[in-house]
Short mmCIF file of C-alpha atoms in Angstrom, two decimals:
data_model
loop_
_atom_site.label_atom_id
_atom_site.label_comp_id
_atom_site.label_asym_id
_atom_site.label_seq_id
_atom_site.Cartn_x
_atom_site.Cartn_y
_atom_site.Cartn_z
CA UNK A 226 -9.25 54.56 126.38
CA UNK A 227 -10.85 54.64 122.88
CA UNK A 228 -8.91 52.99 120.09
CA UNK A 229 -8.55 56.29 118.25
CA UNK A 230 -6.69 57.78 121.20
CA UNK A 231 -4.13 54.97 121.06
CA UNK A 232 -3.20 56.03 117.56
CA UNK A 233 -2.44 59.57 118.68
CA UNK A 234 1.30 60.15 119.30
CA UNK A 235 2.19 60.89 122.89
CA UNK A 236 4.65 63.57 121.73
CA UNK A 237 3.58 65.77 118.87
CA UNK A 238 6.18 67.01 116.41
CA UNK A 239 6.67 70.68 117.19
CA UNK A 240 8.19 71.20 113.77
CA UNK A 241 5.18 69.97 111.77
CA UNK A 242 4.53 72.44 108.99
CA UNK A 243 1.13 74.11 109.08
CA UNK A 244 -0.66 75.09 105.95
CA UNK A 245 0.41 78.72 106.18
CA UNK A 246 4.13 77.85 106.44
CA UNK A 247 6.41 78.20 103.45
CA UNK A 248 6.34 75.08 101.26
CA UNK A 249 9.48 73.24 100.24
CA UNK A 250 8.41 73.74 96.61
CA UNK A 251 9.00 77.49 96.70
CA UNK A 252 8.59 78.38 93.02
CA UNK A 253 5.94 81.07 93.63
CA UNK A 254 7.18 82.28 97.03
CA UNK A 255 8.85 85.69 97.27
CA UNK A 256 11.23 86.41 100.14
CA UNK A 257 12.36 89.96 100.89
CA UNK A 258 15.74 91.13 102.16
CA UNK A 259 16.34 94.54 103.69
CA UNK A 260 19.94 95.58 103.08
CA UNK A 261 22.40 95.07 100.25
CA UNK A 262 25.63 94.10 102.03
CA UNK A 263 27.67 90.89 101.97
CA UNK A 264 25.28 88.88 104.13
CA UNK A 265 22.31 90.04 102.08
CA UNK A 266 24.07 88.86 98.94
CA UNK A 267 24.84 85.46 100.49
CA UNK A 268 21.22 85.06 101.59
CA UNK A 269 20.04 85.90 98.10
CA UNK A 270 22.43 83.37 96.55
CA UNK A 271 21.18 80.59 98.80
CA UNK A 272 17.48 81.46 98.45
CA UNK A 273 17.69 81.64 94.66
CA UNK A 274 19.53 78.31 94.59
CA UNK A 275 16.64 76.80 96.59
CA UNK A 276 14.06 78.10 94.11
CA UNK A 277 12.73 81.17 95.91
CA UNK A 278 12.06 84.48 94.26
CA UNK A 279 14.05 87.21 96.04
CA UNK A 280 13.58 90.97 96.22
CA UNK A 281 16.26 93.11 97.85
CA UNK A 282 15.36 96.47 99.33
CA UNK A 283 18.11 99.07 99.36
CA UNK A 284 18.17 102.76 100.26
CA UNK A 285 19.73 103.47 96.88
CA UNK A 286 19.46 100.48 94.52
CA UNK A 287 21.04 102.42 91.65
CA UNK A 288 24.41 102.42 93.41
CA UNK A 289 24.57 98.60 93.64
CA UNK A 290 27.17 97.28 91.17
CA UNK A 291 25.96 95.09 88.34
CA UNK A 292 26.52 91.39 89.06
CA UNK A 293 26.73 91.82 92.82
CA UNK A 294 23.54 89.78 93.22
CA UNK A 295 22.64 86.62 91.28
CA UNK A 296 20.42 86.73 88.22
CA UNK A 297 16.74 86.81 89.00
CA UNK A 298 17.06 88.96 92.14
CA UNK A 299 15.08 92.19 91.97
CA UNK A 300 16.84 95.28 93.33
CA UNK A 301 14.24 97.81 94.47
CA UNK A 302 13.82 100.54 97.03
CA UNK A 303 13.04 99.36 100.53
CA UNK A 304 9.33 100.22 100.30
CA UNK A 305 8.90 98.69 96.85
CA UNK A 306 10.62 95.50 97.95
CA UNK A 307 8.47 95.16 101.06
CA UNK A 308 5.29 95.70 99.09
CA UNK A 309 6.31 92.88 96.75
CA UNK A 310 7.21 90.50 99.58
CA UNK A 311 4.60 87.94 100.52
CA UNK A 312 5.42 86.85 104.05
CA UNK A 313 9.09 86.61 105.15
CA UNK A 314 11.50 89.54 105.31
CA UNK A 315 15.16 89.30 106.39
CA UNK A 316 16.54 92.37 108.18
CA UNK A 317 20.14 92.05 106.95
CA UNK A 318 21.54 95.33 108.24
CA UNK A 319 23.33 96.50 111.36
CA UNK A 320 21.14 97.09 114.46
CA UNK A 321 22.16 100.74 114.70
CA UNK A 322 20.29 101.32 111.42
CA UNK A 323 17.02 99.70 112.52
CA UNK A 324 15.49 103.09 113.29
CA UNK A 325 15.73 103.99 109.59
CA UNK A 326 13.11 101.33 108.85
CA UNK A 327 10.40 102.88 111.02
CA UNK A 328 8.77 104.37 107.92
CA UNK A 329 8.09 100.84 106.67
CA UNK A 330 5.86 99.84 109.59
CA UNK A 331 2.72 99.85 107.48
CA UNK A 332 4.10 97.53 104.77
CA UNK A 333 5.82 95.25 107.31
CA UNK A 334 2.69 94.81 109.45
CA UNK A 335 1.70 91.15 109.75
CA UNK A 336 4.88 89.88 108.07
CA UNK A 337 7.57 87.68 109.56
CA UNK A 338 10.64 89.84 110.20
CA UNK A 339 13.82 87.77 110.63
CA UNK A 340 16.65 89.43 112.54
CA UNK A 341 20.06 88.02 111.55
CA UNK A 342 22.29 90.37 113.57
CA UNK A 343 24.77 89.44 116.31
CA UNK A 344 25.61 91.08 119.61
CA UNK A 345 28.59 93.43 119.76
CA UNK A 346 29.73 92.27 123.21
CA UNK A 347 29.05 89.32 125.48
CA UNK A 348 26.61 89.46 128.41
CA UNK A 349 25.76 93.12 127.95
CA UNK A 350 22.65 92.81 130.12
CA UNK A 351 20.68 94.92 127.64
CA UNK A 352 17.74 93.83 125.47
CA UNK A 353 18.76 91.86 122.42
CA UNK A 354 18.72 93.29 118.91
CA UNK A 355 15.68 91.14 118.12
CA UNK A 356 13.81 92.48 121.15
CA UNK A 357 14.58 96.06 120.13
CA UNK A 358 13.40 95.27 116.60
CA UNK A 359 10.16 93.86 118.03
CA UNK A 360 9.63 97.11 119.95
CA UNK A 361 10.09 99.14 116.78
CA UNK A 362 7.70 96.92 114.80
CA UNK A 363 4.98 95.76 117.21
CA UNK A 364 2.65 94.71 114.37
CA UNK A 365 5.31 92.47 112.76
CA UNK A 366 6.19 88.98 113.95
CA UNK A 367 9.89 89.14 114.78
CA UNK A 368 11.98 85.95 114.65
CA UNK A 369 15.61 85.60 115.62
CA UNK A 370 17.53 83.29 113.31
CA UNK A 371 20.37 82.61 110.87
CA UNK A 372 22.86 84.74 112.83
CA UNK A 373 25.00 81.70 113.65
CA UNK A 374 25.32 80.80 109.95
CA UNK A 375 28.21 82.47 108.16
CA UNK A 376 27.96 84.08 104.74
CA UNK A 377 30.28 81.36 103.46
CA UNK A 378 27.96 78.60 104.72
CA UNK A 379 25.03 80.30 103.01
CA UNK A 380 26.80 80.45 99.67
CA UNK A 381 28.08 76.86 99.80
CA UNK A 382 24.85 75.46 101.17
CA UNK A 383 24.94 73.33 104.30
CA UNK A 384 27.88 71.23 103.17
CA UNK A 385 30.91 73.35 104.07
CA UNK A 386 29.78 75.01 107.29
CA UNK A 387 27.59 74.67 110.35
CA UNK A 388 24.17 73.14 109.59
CA UNK A 389 22.44 74.43 112.71
CA UNK A 390 20.19 77.48 112.63
CA UNK A 391 19.04 78.69 116.06
CA UNK A 392 15.47 80.03 115.96
CA UNK A 393 13.61 81.98 118.67
CA UNK A 394 10.35 83.93 118.60
CA UNK A 395 7.29 84.69 120.69
CA UNK A 396 5.03 83.81 117.76
CA UNK A 397 4.75 80.02 117.21
CA UNK A 398 3.34 80.43 113.71
CA UNK A 399 6.18 82.74 112.61
CA UNK A 400 8.71 80.41 114.20
CA UNK A 401 7.35 77.43 112.29
CA UNK A 402 7.53 79.42 109.07
CA UNK A 403 11.21 80.25 109.54
CA UNK A 404 11.99 76.70 110.66
CA UNK A 405 10.44 75.37 107.46
CA UNK A 406 12.36 77.94 105.42
CA UNK A 407 15.63 76.85 107.06
CA UNK A 408 14.82 73.23 106.25
CA UNK A 409 14.16 74.08 102.63
CA UNK A 410 17.61 75.72 102.57
CA UNK A 411 19.11 72.40 103.81
CA UNK A 412 19.87 73.64 107.32
CA UNK A 413 18.95 72.08 110.67
CA UNK A 414 16.59 74.34 112.59
CA UNK A 415 16.82 74.32 116.39
CA UNK A 416 13.94 75.81 118.37
CA UNK A 417 15.44 77.91 121.18
CA UNK A 418 12.13 79.09 122.65
CA UNK A 419 10.77 82.61 123.03
CA UNK A 420 12.34 85.87 121.94
CA UNK A 421 13.90 86.30 125.40
CA UNK A 422 16.35 83.53 124.44
CA UNK A 423 17.57 85.65 121.52
CA UNK A 424 20.14 87.23 123.87
CA UNK A 425 21.83 83.85 124.17
CA UNK A 426 21.46 83.24 120.42
CA UNK A 427 23.10 86.57 119.61
CA UNK A 428 25.96 85.88 122.02
CA UNK A 429 26.67 82.43 120.54
CA UNK A 430 28.88 83.59 117.63
CA UNK A 431 30.98 85.71 120.00
CA UNK A 432 31.90 82.84 122.29
CA UNK A 433 35.38 81.52 121.53
CA UNK A 434 35.51 77.77 122.25
CA UNK A 435 33.24 78.01 125.33
CA UNK A 436 33.75 74.36 126.32
CA UNK A 437 37.54 74.51 125.95
CA UNK A 438 38.42 77.12 128.57
CA UNK A 439 38.85 74.73 131.51
CA UNK A 440 40.71 71.97 129.60
CA UNK A 441 43.05 74.51 128.00
CA UNK A 442 43.78 76.07 131.37
CA UNK A 443 44.51 72.65 132.92
CA UNK A 444 46.82 71.79 130.03
CA UNK A 445 48.64 75.12 130.27
CA UNK A 446 49.15 74.74 134.03
CA UNK A 447 50.45 71.18 133.62
CA UNK A 448 52.88 72.27 130.90
CA UNK A 449 54.00 75.15 133.10
CA UNK A 450 54.54 72.85 136.08
CA UNK A 451 56.41 70.07 134.30
CA UNK A 452 58.47 72.43 132.14
CA UNK A 453 59.42 74.46 135.21
CA UNK A 454 60.28 71.28 137.11
CA UNK A 455 62.47 69.99 134.26
CA UNK A 456 64.16 73.37 133.93
CA UNK A 457 64.90 73.50 137.62
CA UNK A 458 66.12 69.87 137.81
CA UNK A 459 68.07 69.58 134.58
CA UNK A 460 69.20 73.10 133.72
CA UNK A 461 69.19 75.60 136.55
CA UNK A 462 70.45 73.43 139.44
CA UNK A 463 73.38 71.93 137.48
CA UNK A 464 74.39 75.44 136.42
CA UNK A 465 74.23 76.83 139.95
CA UNK A 466 75.97 73.87 141.61
CA UNK A 467 78.58 72.83 139.02
CA UNK A 468 78.55 75.58 136.43
CA UNK A 469 77.27 73.11 133.81
CA UNK A 470 75.63 74.92 130.92
CA UNK A 471 72.57 72.96 129.77
CA UNK A 472 70.51 75.91 128.56
CA UNK A 473 70.66 74.59 124.99
CA UNK A 474 68.22 71.86 126.11
CA UNK A 475 65.35 74.29 126.71
CA UNK A 476 63.85 74.46 123.19
CA UNK A 477 63.76 70.72 122.41
CA UNK A 478 64.88 68.30 125.13
CA UNK A 479 63.12 70.02 128.02
CA UNK A 480 59.92 70.38 126.01
CA UNK A 481 60.13 66.75 124.89
CA UNK A 482 60.38 65.65 128.52
CA UNK A 483 57.40 67.83 129.40
CA UNK A 484 54.92 66.80 126.68
CA UNK A 485 54.65 63.06 127.49
CA UNK A 486 54.15 63.79 131.18
CA UNK A 487 51.37 66.26 130.36
CA UNK A 488 49.74 63.85 127.89
CA UNK A 489 49.75 61.03 130.44
CA UNK A 490 48.29 63.11 133.27
CA UNK A 491 45.57 64.60 131.03
CA UNK A 492 44.62 61.13 129.78
CA UNK A 493 44.23 60.06 133.40
CA UNK A 494 42.05 63.11 134.01
CA UNK A 495 39.74 61.89 131.23
CA UNK A 496 38.85 58.71 133.11
CA UNK A 497 39.15 59.87 136.71
CA UNK A 498 35.68 61.55 136.88
CA UNK A 499 34.02 58.34 135.66
CA UNK A 500 35.61 56.43 138.54
CA UNK A 501 34.57 59.16 140.95
CA UNK A 502 30.98 59.01 139.71
CA UNK A 503 30.91 55.22 140.04
CA UNK A 504 32.25 55.46 143.58
CA UNK A 505 29.57 57.99 144.50
CA UNK A 506 26.85 55.72 143.14
CA UNK A 507 28.22 52.79 145.10
CA UNK A 508 28.40 54.77 148.33
CA UNK A 509 24.95 56.33 147.91
CA UNK A 510 23.37 53.12 146.67
CA UNK A 511 21.36 54.95 144.00
CA UNK A 512 21.72 56.57 140.61
CA UNK A 513 18.97 59.13 141.28
CA UNK A 514 21.10 61.51 143.37
CA UNK A 515 22.69 64.31 141.39
CA UNK A 516 26.44 64.51 141.11
CA UNK A 517 28.15 67.65 142.42
CA UNK A 518 28.25 70.49 139.93
CA UNK A 519 32.02 70.38 139.54
CA UNK A 520 31.88 66.67 138.71
CA UNK A 521 29.17 67.21 136.09
CA UNK A 522 31.26 69.98 134.55
CA UNK A 523 34.37 67.79 134.61
CA UNK A 524 32.60 64.89 132.94
CA UNK A 525 31.30 67.23 130.26
CA UNK A 526 34.87 68.23 129.36
CA UNK A 527 36.33 64.75 128.91
CA UNK A 528 36.27 64.97 125.12
CA UNK A 529 38.29 68.18 125.12
CA UNK A 530 40.78 66.75 127.62
CA UNK A 531 41.20 63.62 125.49
CA UNK A 532 41.91 65.65 122.36
CA UNK A 533 44.47 67.78 124.21
CA UNK A 534 46.13 64.60 125.49
CA UNK A 535 46.30 63.33 121.91
CA UNK A 536 47.83 66.65 120.81
CA UNK A 537 50.57 66.48 123.45
CA UNK A 538 51.29 62.83 122.62
CA UNK A 539 51.49 63.60 118.91
CA UNK A 540 53.85 66.53 119.53
CA UNK A 541 55.99 64.28 121.73
CA UNK A 542 56.30 61.78 118.85
CA UNK A 543 57.37 64.54 116.45
CA UNK A 544 59.85 66.01 118.95
CA UNK A 545 61.33 62.55 119.58
CA UNK A 546 61.90 61.96 115.87
CA UNK A 547 63.65 65.32 115.62
CA UNK A 548 66.07 64.60 118.47
CA UNK A 549 68.50 62.77 116.19
CA UNK A 550 68.56 65.69 113.75
CA UNK A 551 70.09 68.06 116.27
CA UNK A 552 73.76 68.99 116.25
CA UNK A 553 73.89 68.16 119.96
CA UNK A 554 72.91 64.55 119.23
CA UNK A 555 75.56 64.28 116.50
CA UNK A 556 78.24 65.59 118.84
CA UNK A 557 77.16 63.19 121.59
CA UNK A 558 77.31 60.26 119.16
CA UNK A 559 80.82 61.21 118.04
CA UNK A 560 81.96 61.60 121.64
CA UNK A 561 80.55 58.18 122.57
CA UNK A 562 82.26 56.57 119.57
CA UNK A 563 85.56 58.22 120.46
CA UNK A 564 85.37 57.04 124.07
CA UNK A 565 84.56 53.53 122.90
CA UNK A 566 87.52 53.44 120.53
CA UNK A 567 89.82 54.91 123.17
CA UNK A 568 88.70 52.29 125.67
CA UNK A 569 89.25 49.53 123.13
CA UNK A 570 85.65 48.31 123.27
CA UNK A 571 84.87 46.36 120.11
CA UNK A 572 81.39 45.12 120.94
CA UNK A 573 79.08 47.49 122.87
CA UNK A 574 75.90 45.40 122.59
CA UNK A 575 73.83 45.44 125.82
CA UNK A 576 70.98 42.96 125.69
CA UNK A 577 68.81 44.56 128.45
CA UNK A 578 69.02 47.98 126.83
CA UNK A 579 68.04 46.55 123.45
CA UNK A 580 64.93 44.93 124.93
CA UNK A 581 64.15 48.09 126.89
CA UNK A 582 64.25 50.37 123.84
CA UNK A 583 62.19 48.01 121.70
CA UNK A 584 59.56 47.57 124.40
CA UNK A 585 59.08 51.25 125.18
CA UNK A 586 59.06 52.24 121.52
CA UNK A 587 56.54 49.53 120.63
CA UNK A 588 54.20 50.34 123.53
CA UNK A 589 54.48 54.05 122.75
CA UNK A 590 53.57 53.54 119.08
CA UNK A 591 50.63 51.32 120.00
CA UNK A 592 49.43 53.81 122.62
CA UNK A 593 49.60 56.69 120.14
CA UNK A 594 47.73 54.58 117.58
CA UNK A 595 44.88 53.87 119.99
CA UNK A 596 44.78 57.54 121.00
CA UNK A 597 44.49 58.44 117.33
CA UNK A 598 41.51 56.10 117.00
CA UNK A 599 39.89 57.73 120.05
CA UNK A 600 40.44 61.20 118.54
CA UNK A 601 38.89 60.14 115.23
CA UNK A 602 35.80 58.62 116.84
CA UNK A 603 35.26 61.82 118.83
CA UNK A 604 34.46 63.61 115.56
CA UNK A 605 30.67 64.02 115.26
CA UNK A 606 30.63 62.63 111.71
CA UNK A 607 32.32 59.43 112.91
CA UNK A 608 30.71 59.13 116.34
CA UNK A 609 27.21 59.50 114.89
CA UNK A 610 27.84 56.47 112.67
CA UNK A 611 28.50 54.26 115.72
CA UNK A 612 25.95 52.62 117.95
CA UNK A 613 25.99 53.50 121.64
CA UNK A 614 27.65 50.19 122.49
CA UNK A 615 30.32 50.66 119.82
CA UNK A 616 31.00 54.22 120.94
CA UNK A 617 31.24 53.15 124.59
CA UNK A 618 33.61 50.32 123.70
CA UNK A 619 35.91 52.66 121.78
CA UNK A 620 35.89 55.54 124.24
CA UNK A 621 35.98 53.46 127.44
CA UNK A 622 37.49 50.08 126.57
CA UNK A 623 40.09 51.31 124.10
CA UNK A 624 40.60 54.41 126.24
CA UNK A 625 41.80 52.33 129.16
CA UNK A 626 43.92 50.32 126.69
CA UNK A 627 45.56 53.58 125.58
CA UNK A 628 46.14 54.54 129.22
CA UNK A 629 47.68 51.13 129.96
CA UNK A 630 49.96 51.26 126.92
CA UNK A 631 51.04 54.79 127.85
CA UNK A 632 51.91 53.66 131.38
CA UNK A 633 53.85 50.70 129.96
CA UNK A 634 55.69 53.05 127.60
CA UNK A 635 56.76 55.17 130.57
CA UNK A 636 57.73 52.17 132.73
CA UNK A 637 59.83 50.59 129.99
CA UNK A 638 61.51 53.92 129.39
CA UNK A 639 62.35 54.34 133.07
CA UNK A 640 63.37 50.63 133.35
CA UNK A 641 65.22 50.24 136.66
CA UNK A 642 66.71 53.73 136.78
CA UNK A 643 64.31 54.80 139.50
CA UNK A 644 66.05 52.41 141.93
CA UNK A 645 69.41 54.16 141.72
CA UNK A 646 70.44 57.25 143.64
CA UNK A 647 71.80 59.05 140.55
CA UNK A 648 68.18 59.33 139.30
CA UNK A 649 67.46 61.75 142.17
CA UNK A 650 69.83 64.70 141.76
CA UNK A 651 69.17 67.40 144.34
CA UNK A 652 66.64 64.98 145.89
CA UNK A 653 64.29 65.60 142.98
CA UNK A 654 62.62 62.48 141.46
CA UNK A 655 62.51 62.00 137.68
CA UNK A 656 59.65 63.62 135.81
CA UNK A 657 58.23 60.31 134.66
CA UNK A 658 57.76 59.17 138.27
CA UNK A 659 55.64 62.24 139.00
CA UNK A 660 53.66 61.72 135.81
CA UNK A 661 52.91 58.07 136.68
CA UNK A 662 51.23 58.73 140.03
CA UNK A 663 47.75 59.77 138.83
CA UNK A 664 47.51 57.36 135.85
CA UNK A 665 48.48 54.40 138.05
CA UNK A 666 45.87 55.41 140.64
CA UNK A 667 43.22 55.60 137.91
CA UNK A 668 44.18 52.20 136.53
CA UNK A 669 44.14 50.61 139.98
CA UNK A 670 40.76 52.21 140.66
CA UNK A 671 39.36 50.79 137.43
CA UNK A 672 40.65 47.31 138.30
CA UNK A 673 39.14 47.66 141.76
CA UNK A 674 35.72 48.49 140.28
CA UNK A 675 36.01 45.44 138.03
CA UNK A 676 35.84 43.14 141.06
CA UNK A 677 32.67 41.04 140.76
CA UNK A 678 31.20 42.18 144.07
CA UNK A 679 31.47 45.86 143.08
CA UNK A 680 30.77 45.43 139.37
CA UNK A 681 27.54 43.51 140.07
CA UNK A 682 26.28 46.08 142.58
CA UNK A 683 27.15 48.99 140.25
CA UNK A 684 25.35 47.31 137.34
CA UNK A 685 22.23 46.88 139.51
CA UNK A 686 22.32 50.53 140.59
CA UNK A 687 22.62 51.72 136.99
CA UNK A 688 19.60 49.60 136.06
CA UNK A 689 17.45 51.35 138.66
CA UNK A 690 18.03 49.38 141.87
CA UNK A 691 18.30 51.41 145.07
CA UNK A 692 19.60 50.63 148.49
CA UNK A 693 16.74 50.07 151.02
CA UNK A 694 17.86 53.13 152.97
CA UNK A 695 16.64 55.38 150.12
CA UNK A 696 12.96 54.50 150.32
CA UNK A 697 10.60 53.73 153.22
CA UNK A 698 9.51 50.15 153.86
CA UNK A 699 6.42 48.99 152.00
CA UNK A 700 3.19 49.25 153.95
CA UNK A 701 0.26 46.85 153.85
CA UNK A 702 -1.76 49.48 152.00
CA UNK A 703 0.93 49.68 149.29
CA UNK A 704 0.92 45.90 148.99
CA UNK A 705 -2.86 45.85 148.67
CA UNK A 706 -2.73 48.50 145.96
CA UNK A 707 -0.07 46.60 144.02
CA UNK A 708 2.69 49.18 144.52
CA UNK A 709 6.12 47.66 143.95
CA UNK A 710 9.19 48.74 145.86
CA UNK A 711 11.41 50.99 143.79
CA UNK A 712 14.24 48.47 143.68
CA UNK A 713 11.82 45.98 142.05
CA UNK A 714 10.11 48.38 139.69
CA UNK A 715 13.25 48.89 137.59
CA UNK A 716 12.73 52.60 136.94
CA UNK A 717 15.07 53.85 134.24
#
């Protein structure tokens, strides 16, 4: 290979700015905006702040209130504004009014027409607004972009809102132009491909927490299960069997018994898919086989599950601190003091109970502290400042530490009560015993994978080694040609 070819990058930068793209020194560049609404005003504010000259085309510019647009913005009729625009035009009006622009086809021909509209409903199956705009203006180069950026983010720059701008177009030159314009406005342009992808881009602002649906549903079902179990065990059954009225416990006590169980189970669900994936790799003897779809989806939702676990643990801490503020707790304390005085007990100190309370409170505080650290490092601004090894140590190493401390908190709280028959009224085990099953299995599984024989084999697999059953034996022809077995080639 010639030396000059070695200097050529293997991967070219698709965002390199060609000569015809908008420069980042935009003093003499005029950008047009069709429409005079709120979004048009926000676009004008941001473009003027970045040094662009802006002309706004309105159907009736005389009816626009003075001061609605920043100084330096020209308010003209739609045709006058488009004639004075050099290259880029923003269509900042609702899609149902696109047909009113048909008369501007001649002045918009050859210009980059940026559609900033959003879809009105998800997965409509119809052509996107940008595709319809491209049909109306076949001689213009339509680009989809800026629809995921709010008017507030435009006015404040890229500091108080989302920095990503999703761009799609069938014209590479027009796409590069808008990408460069977004960069000059201090936003992060993301190339989404051709105009066909604009349907997904237009749907993006309508999706409400798309990655949170499954974790929220799991959390809701766990709360429903444990709350219903606590209600049945501690409220309904005593009322039906003995007429004991414990319904006052529903708002605070029952919820406080539910939240830690939910937090512990969800935290176990964060680390269970990792163990499952490791087990699959060990059984298959390779890392090149795809995981099942449900496992991939589960592993992609671990961050959301961890944050929901932190939420439940934090609420449990607040609920626990509020227990002593209740009237019920004050009455119970007075009753206990009265019984102690009546029984003539002068010293009620119980050494085991003192150690028990201090241990479970200390382990609970430490567990919540580590969970807080995990929640903080899951923020993009914090996680991006960490190296991969640091992030893995925090999310995996400290994550298992949080799980261990949470299990210890529950065990110290339960103490030896689980060994007495009074802990099983109506043959129903305590809630904390049910909550401990999955976390203990996860912790045992992690310890099992830490055994040297398994840990060494798993490390080899993740570095590219494969079991001999996954590739045919090497032939003499392969040996003559210098072909290495896959387990020796170290493919990444």
